[in-house]
C-alpha cells in the first residue's frame, strides 16, 4: 500500500510539473507587468558566446521567472504568506498597520559628489540657487518601523548634504515641516512619495524663500481624480490589503492660467502637453497624471506678466509640486537630469533664469553621472 501511494504521488507530481511547464510554454507572453509597473524580460537570443560564458542561462532563467504560468497569483500568495506567517517584510517593504514603508538597509545615499556638483552649478550660475531635499515616507514615519530596521536616518542624510553645500546655496528645511504634519495625509500609503497636500505644505515655505506669498489653501478647488492609486511600494510588495491612495489636482480658478506647456526631447523635438495627464489614470503608471510622460525638459508659460523666470531641476517628487509654482512665474523650465542624454547647456542657458530650485527626494541623489549633465561644458 505504501509503495502504491509513493507511485501515485510521483505520478501526480510529474503530471502537475508537466502541466505547469506546458502552460508556461504555450501561454501568451506579455511585455509589461502592470502590477509591478515594469517591463518583463524578453526571450534571449541563442548565440555561441552567450552559451560559453553562461549569460544565456542567466537570461533564460530571468525570462522564465517573469513568464511562468499564474505568476501574478503566485506573487500575491507569496506576499500573503510572508506577511501573515513571518515578519511583515516583502522585498524590502515593511507592512505597517495602515501604510507601506521602504526599508533602509543602511545603504545611505552618497551625497558628497552630488553636493560638489551643486556647488559648481551655483558658482557658474548668475541667479540665486535654492535646494529642497525631500524625505521619503520612511524618513517621516520611521517611528512605525521596528527599531532594528531603522538603520539609517534620512534626517541625518539631509543634514549631511546641506552641510556640504556652499553658503551661496539657500537650503530649505522640508523635513521639519513634513515631520510636524505627519498626522495628516501628506504621504501615500502605497508609495514612498508625498501627496499633493504634502507638496502644498512644503510649497508654502518654498515660495516664501523664493520671495512670494503662498496662495491660501482655501483658494484651491481640489479634484479627486482617482482613489485607486497604488505606487512603487505596492509594486515591490504586491501587498493589496492597504487601502489604495487618492490622486488630487489642486486648481486655483481665480489665478494664473497656463498659456503653453511643451515637452522637449533629447533631439530637440517639441510636443505640446498639459500640466496634467488625466488619461494616465487608465495606465499602469497613474502618477504620470502629474506632468505626463517623462521628458528631459518641460517648458511652462503663464499669462502672469511679471517677467519672472524659474528653473526647476528635479526628480519625481517635484511632479505634483510644479502646479503650485505656476501661480508666481511667467515662465518655468522644468529639467529632469535622469532623462537628459546631452548636456543641459545644449538646450538652455541657465543664466536666463533669475532663480534655480533643486527639488529631490533624498534617496534619489546617488546617481552622480546624470547630474554632471547640468554643469556648463
mmCIF file of N, CA, C and O in Angstrom, residues 69-115:
data_model
loop_
_atom_site.group_PDB
_atom_site.id
_atom_site.type_symbol
_atom_site.label_atom_id
_atom_site.label_comp_id
_atom_site.label_asym_id
_atom_site.label_seq_id
_atom_site.Cartn_x
_atom_site.Cartn_y
_atom_site.Cartn_z
ATOM 1 N N UNK A 69 3.515 30.371 -15.625
ATOM 2 C CA UNK A 69 2.049 30.378 -15.561
ATOM 3 C C UNK A 69 1.555 30.771 -14.174
ATOM 4 O O UNK A 69 2.067 30.313 -13.155
ATOM 5 N N UNK A 70 0.543 31.639 -14.148
ATOM 6 C CA UNK A 70 -0.052 32.050 -12.878
ATOM 7 C C UNK A 70 0.856 32.906 -12.032
ATOM 8 O O UNK A 70 0.717 32.970 -10.810
ATOM 9 N N UNK A 71 1.794 33.603 -12.672
ATOM 10 C CA UNK A 71 2.817 34.357 -11.939
ATOM 11 C C UNK A 71 2.215 35.368 -10.962
ATOM 12 O O UNK A 71 2.646 35.467 -9.813
ATOM 13 N N UNK A 72 1.234 36.141 -11.410
ATOM 14 C CA UNK A 72 0.665 37.178 -10.545
ATOM 15 C C UNK A 72 -0.001 36.563 -9.319
ATOM 16 O O UNK A 72 0.094 37.100 -8.209
ATOM 17 N N UNK A 73 -0.670 35.391 -9.508
ATOM 18 C CA UNK A 73 -1.320 34.736 -8.369
ATOM 19 C C UNK A 73 -0.283 34.186 -7.394
ATOM 20 O O UNK A 73 -0.457 34.258 -6.175
ATOM 21 N N UNK A 74 0.804 33.624 -7.926
ATOM 22 C CA UNK A 74 1.872 33.129 -7.055
ATOM 23 C C UNK A 74 2.492 34.275 -6.265
ATOM 24 O O UNK A 74 2.805 34.124 -5.070
ATOM 25 N N UNK A 75 2.670 35.427 -6.903
ATOM 26 C CA UNK A 75 3.266 36.573 -6.212
ATOM 27 C C UNK A 75 2.358 37.068 -5.093
ATOM 28 O O UNK A 75 2.815 37.400 -3.999
ATOM 29 N N UNK A 76 1.050 37.132 -5.370
ATOM 30 C CA UNK A 76 0.108 37.564 -4.328
ATOM 31 C C UNK A 76 0.092 36.575 -3.165
ATOM 32 O O UNK A 76 0.022 36.970 -2.001
ATOM 33 N N UNK A 77 0.148 35.269 -3.492
ATOM 34 C CA UNK A 77 0.168 34.245 -2.443
ATOM 35 C C UNK A 77 1.444 34.366 -1.615
ATOM 36 O O UNK A 77 1.422 34.246 -0.387
ATOM 37 N N UNK A 78 2.583 34.594 -2.291
ATOM 38 C CA UNK A 78 3.854 34.751 -1.595
ATOM 39 C C UNK A 78 3.795 35.933 -0.637
ATOM 40 O O UNK A 78 4.244 35.853 0.515
ATOM 41 N N UNK A 79 3.229 37.061 -1.096
ATOM 42 C CA UNK A 79 3.112 38.243 -0.254
ATOM 43 C C UNK A 79 2.238 37.958 0.957
ATOM 44 O O UNK A 79 2.565 38.342 2.081
ATOM 45 N N UNK A 80 1.125 37.252 0.740
ATOM 46 C CA UNK A 80 0.209 36.939 1.840
ATOM 47 C C UNK A 80 0.891 36.060 2.884
ATOM 48 O O UNK A 80 0.795 36.299 4.086
ATOM 49 N N UNK A 81 1.587 35.017 2.424
ATOM 50 C CA UNK A 81 2.242 34.088 3.344
ATOM 51 C C UNK A 81 3.327 34.787 4.142
ATOM 52 O O UNK A 81 3.431 34.628 5.360
ATOM 53 N N UNK A 82 4.161 35.592 3.454
ATOM 54 C CA UNK A 82 5.275 36.253 4.132
ATOM 55 C C UNK A 82 4.800 37.227 5.195
ATOM 56 O O UNK A 82 5.433 37.381 6.237
ATOM 57 N N UNK A 83 3.684 37.901 4.941
ATOM 58 C CA UNK A 83 3.217 38.916 5.893
ATOM 59 C C UNK A 83 2.349 38.339 7.001
ATOM 60 O O UNK A 83 2.148 38.979 8.025
ATOM 61 N N UNK A 84 1.834 37.127 6.815
ATOM 62 C CA UNK A 84 0.968 36.538 7.825
ATOM 63 C C UNK A 84 1.624 35.406 8.604
ATOM 64 O O UNK A 84 1.128 35.010 9.655
ATOM 65 N N UNK A 85 2.735 34.888 8.085
ATOM 66 C CA UNK A 85 3.423 33.809 8.779
ATOM 67 C C UNK A 85 4.732 34.294 9.382
ATOM 68 O O UNK A 85 5.040 34.029 10.543
ATOM 69 N N UNK A 86 5.502 35.022 8.595
ATOM 70 C CA UNK A 86 6.793 35.512 9.075
ATOM 71 C C UNK A 86 6.729 36.982 9.436
ATOM 72 O O UNK A 86 5.693 37.511 9.833
ATOM 73 N N UNK A 87 7.869 37.674 9.304
ATOM 74 C CA UNK A 87 7.910 39.102 9.549
ATOM 75 C C UNK A 87 7.139 39.840 8.465
ATOM 76 O O UNK A 87 6.988 39.348 7.350
ATOM 77 N N UNK A 88 6.682 41.012 8.781
ATOM 78 C CA UNK A 88 5.860 41.766 7.831
ATOM 79 C C UNK A 88 6.761 42.530 6.845
ATOM 80 O O UNK A 88 6.722 43.755 6.764
ATOM 81 N N UNK A 89 7.584 41.777 6.121
ATOM 82 C CA UNK A 89 8.529 42.358 5.177
ATOM 83 C C UNK A 89 8.430 41.604 3.856
ATOM 84 O O UNK A 89 8.495 40.377 3.833
ATOM 85 N N UNK A 90 8.267 42.328 2.775
ATOM 86 C CA UNK A 90 8.255 41.729 1.438
ATOM 87 C C UNK A 90 9.105 42.603 0.529
ATOM 88 O O UNK A 90 8.810 43.783 0.323
ATOM 89 N N UNK A 91 10.190 42.035 -0.008
ATOM 90 C CA UNK A 91 11.050 42.759 -0.959
ATOM 91 C C UNK A 91 11.460 44.141 -0.440
ATOM 92 O O UNK A 91 11.317 45.150 -1.136
ATOM 93 N N UNK A 92 11.935 44.172 0.789
ATOM 94 C CA UNK A 92 12.393 45.415 1.415
ATOM 95 C C UNK A 92 11.281 46.441 1.606
ATOM 96 O O UNK A 92 11.525 47.653 1.622
ATOM 97 N N UNK A 93 10.070 45.956 1.751
ATOM 98 C CA UNK A 93 8.935 46.818 2.090
ATOM 99 C C UNK A 93 8.338 46.314 3.395
ATOM 100 O O UNK A 93 8.006 45.130 3.525
ATOM 101 N N UNK A 94 8.221 47.207 4.369
ATOM 102 C CA UNK A 94 7.638 46.847 5.663
ATOM 103 C C UNK A 94 6.142 47.138 5.633
ATOM 104 O O UNK A 94 5.711 48.224 5.227
ATOM 105 N N UNK A 95 5.345 46.159 6.079
ATOM 106 C CA UNK A 95 3.892 46.306 6.094
ATOM 107 C C UNK A 95 3.479 46.847 7.458
ATOM 108 O O UNK A 95 3.376 46.101 8.439
ATOM 109 N N UNK A 96 3.266 48.145 7.547
ATOM 110 C CA UNK A 96 2.760 48.739 8.786
ATOM 111 C C UNK A 96 1.238 48.552 8.824
ATOM 112 O O UNK A 96 0.641 48.021 7.896
ATOM 113 N N UNK A 97 0.619 49.007 9.894
ATOM 114 C CA UNK A 97 -0.823 48.778 10.043
ATOM 115 C C UNK A 97 -1.639 49.474 8.959
ATOM 116 O O UNK A 97 -2.638 48.943 8.496
ATOM 117 N N UNK A 98 -1.217 50.659 8.550
ATOM 118 C CA UNK A 98 -2.032 51.410 7.596
ATOM 119 C C UNK A 98 -1.258 51.957 6.408
ATOM 120 O O UNK A 98 -1.791 52.749 5.632
ATOM 121 N N UNK A 99 0.023 51.554 6.260
ATOM 122 C CA UNK A 99 0.783 52.022 5.106
ATOM 123 C C UNK A 99 1.998 51.129 4.877
ATOM 124 O O UNK A 99 2.410 50.381 5.761
ATOM 125 N N UNK A 100 2.535 51.227 3.664
ATOM 126 C CA UNK A 100 3.751 50.507 3.314
ATOM 127 C C UNK A 100 4.937 51.445 3.449
ATOM 128 O O UNK A 100 4.843 52.620 3.103
ATOM 129 N N UNK A 101 6.060 50.921 3.930
ATOM 130 C CA UNK A 101 7.251 51.734 4.129
ATOM 131 C C UNK A 101 8.470 51.009 3.569
ATOM 132 O O UNK A 101 8.668 49.818 3.824
ATOM 133 N N UNK A 102 9.272 51.722 2.800
ATOM 134 C CA UNK A 102 10.516 51.143 2.307
ATOM 135 C C UNK A 102 11.503 50.996 3.444
ATOM 136 O O UNK A 102 11.585 51.838 4.340
ATOM 137 N N UNK A 103 12.263 49.905 3.427
ATOM 138 C CA UNK A 103 13.228 49.631 4.490
ATOM 139 C C UNK A 103 14.597 50.140 4.084
ATOM 140 O O UNK A 103 15.096 49.833 3.005
ATOM 141 N N UNK A 104 15.217 50.908 4.953
ATOM 142 C CA UNK A 104 16.572 51.379 4.752
ATOM 143 C C UNK A 104 17.535 50.307 5.232
ATOM 144 O O UNK A 104 17.586 50.000 6.425
ATOM 145 N N UNK A 105 18.282 49.720 4.291
ATOM 146 C CA UNK A 105 19.228 48.665 4.645
ATOM 147 C C UNK A 105 20.599 49.213 5.022
ATOM 148 O O UNK A 105 21.582 48.495 5.062
ATOM 149 N N UNK A 106 20.649 50.516 5.257
ATOM 150 C CA UNK A 106 21.916 51.109 5.650
ATOM 151 C C UNK A 106 22.729 51.625 4.484
ATOM 152 O O UNK A 106 23.816 52.158 4.676
ATOM 153 N N UNK A 107 22.219 51.461 3.252
ATOM 154 C CA UNK A 107 22.934 51.946 2.073
ATOM 155 C C UNK A 107 22.525 53.398 1.822
ATOM 156 O O UNK A 107 21.723 53.715 0.952
ATOM 157 N N UNK A 108 23.058 54.279 2.608
ATOM 158 C CA UNK A 108 22.689 55.674 2.525
ATOM 159 C C UNK A 108 23.261 56.313 1.270
ATOM 160 O O UNK A 108 24.295 55.913 0.750
ATOM 161 N N UNK A 109 22.516 57.305 0.782
ATOM 162 C CA UNK A 109 22.923 57.985 -0.439
ATOM 163 C C UNK A 109 24.292 58.638 -0.279
ATOM 164 O O UNK A 109 24.605 59.228 0.758
ATOM 165 N N UNK A 110 25.113 58.505 -1.302
ATOM 166 C CA UNK A 110 26.402 59.183 -1.312
ATOM 167 C C UNK A 110 26.173 60.616 -1.801
ATOM 168 O O UNK A 110 25.874 60.839 -2.964
ATOM 169 N N UNK A 111 26.293 61.567 -0.892
ATOM 170 C CA UNK A 111 25.915 62.935 -1.225
ATOM 171 C C UNK A 111 27.107 63.846 -1.508
ATOM 172 O O UNK A 111 26.912 64.962 -1.990
ATOM 173 N N UNK A 112 28.313 63.402 -1.231
ATOM 174 C CA UNK A 112 29.472 64.294 -1.347
ATOM 175 C C UNK A 112 29.675 64.773 -2.783
ATOM 176 O O UNK A 112 29.816 65.977 -3.031
ATOM 177 N N UNK A 113 29.688 63.841 -3.734
ATOM 178 C CA UNK A 113 29.899 64.227 -5.125
ATOM 179 C C UNK A 113 28.732 65.031 -5.654
ATOM 180 O O UNK A 113 28.892 65.964 -6.435
ATOM 181 N N UNK A 114 27.530 64.657 -5.194
ATOM 182 C CA UNK A 114 26.341 65.402 -5.605
ATOM 183 C C UNK A 114 26.416 66.847 -5.118
ATOM 184 O O UNK A 114 26.131 67.787 -5.864
ATOM 185 N N UNK A 115 26.792 67.038 -3.851
ATOM 186 C CA UNK A 115 26.927 68.389 -3.298
ATOM 187 C C UNK A 115 27.971 69.187 -4.069
ATOM 188 O O UNK A 115 27.795 70.385 -4.324
#
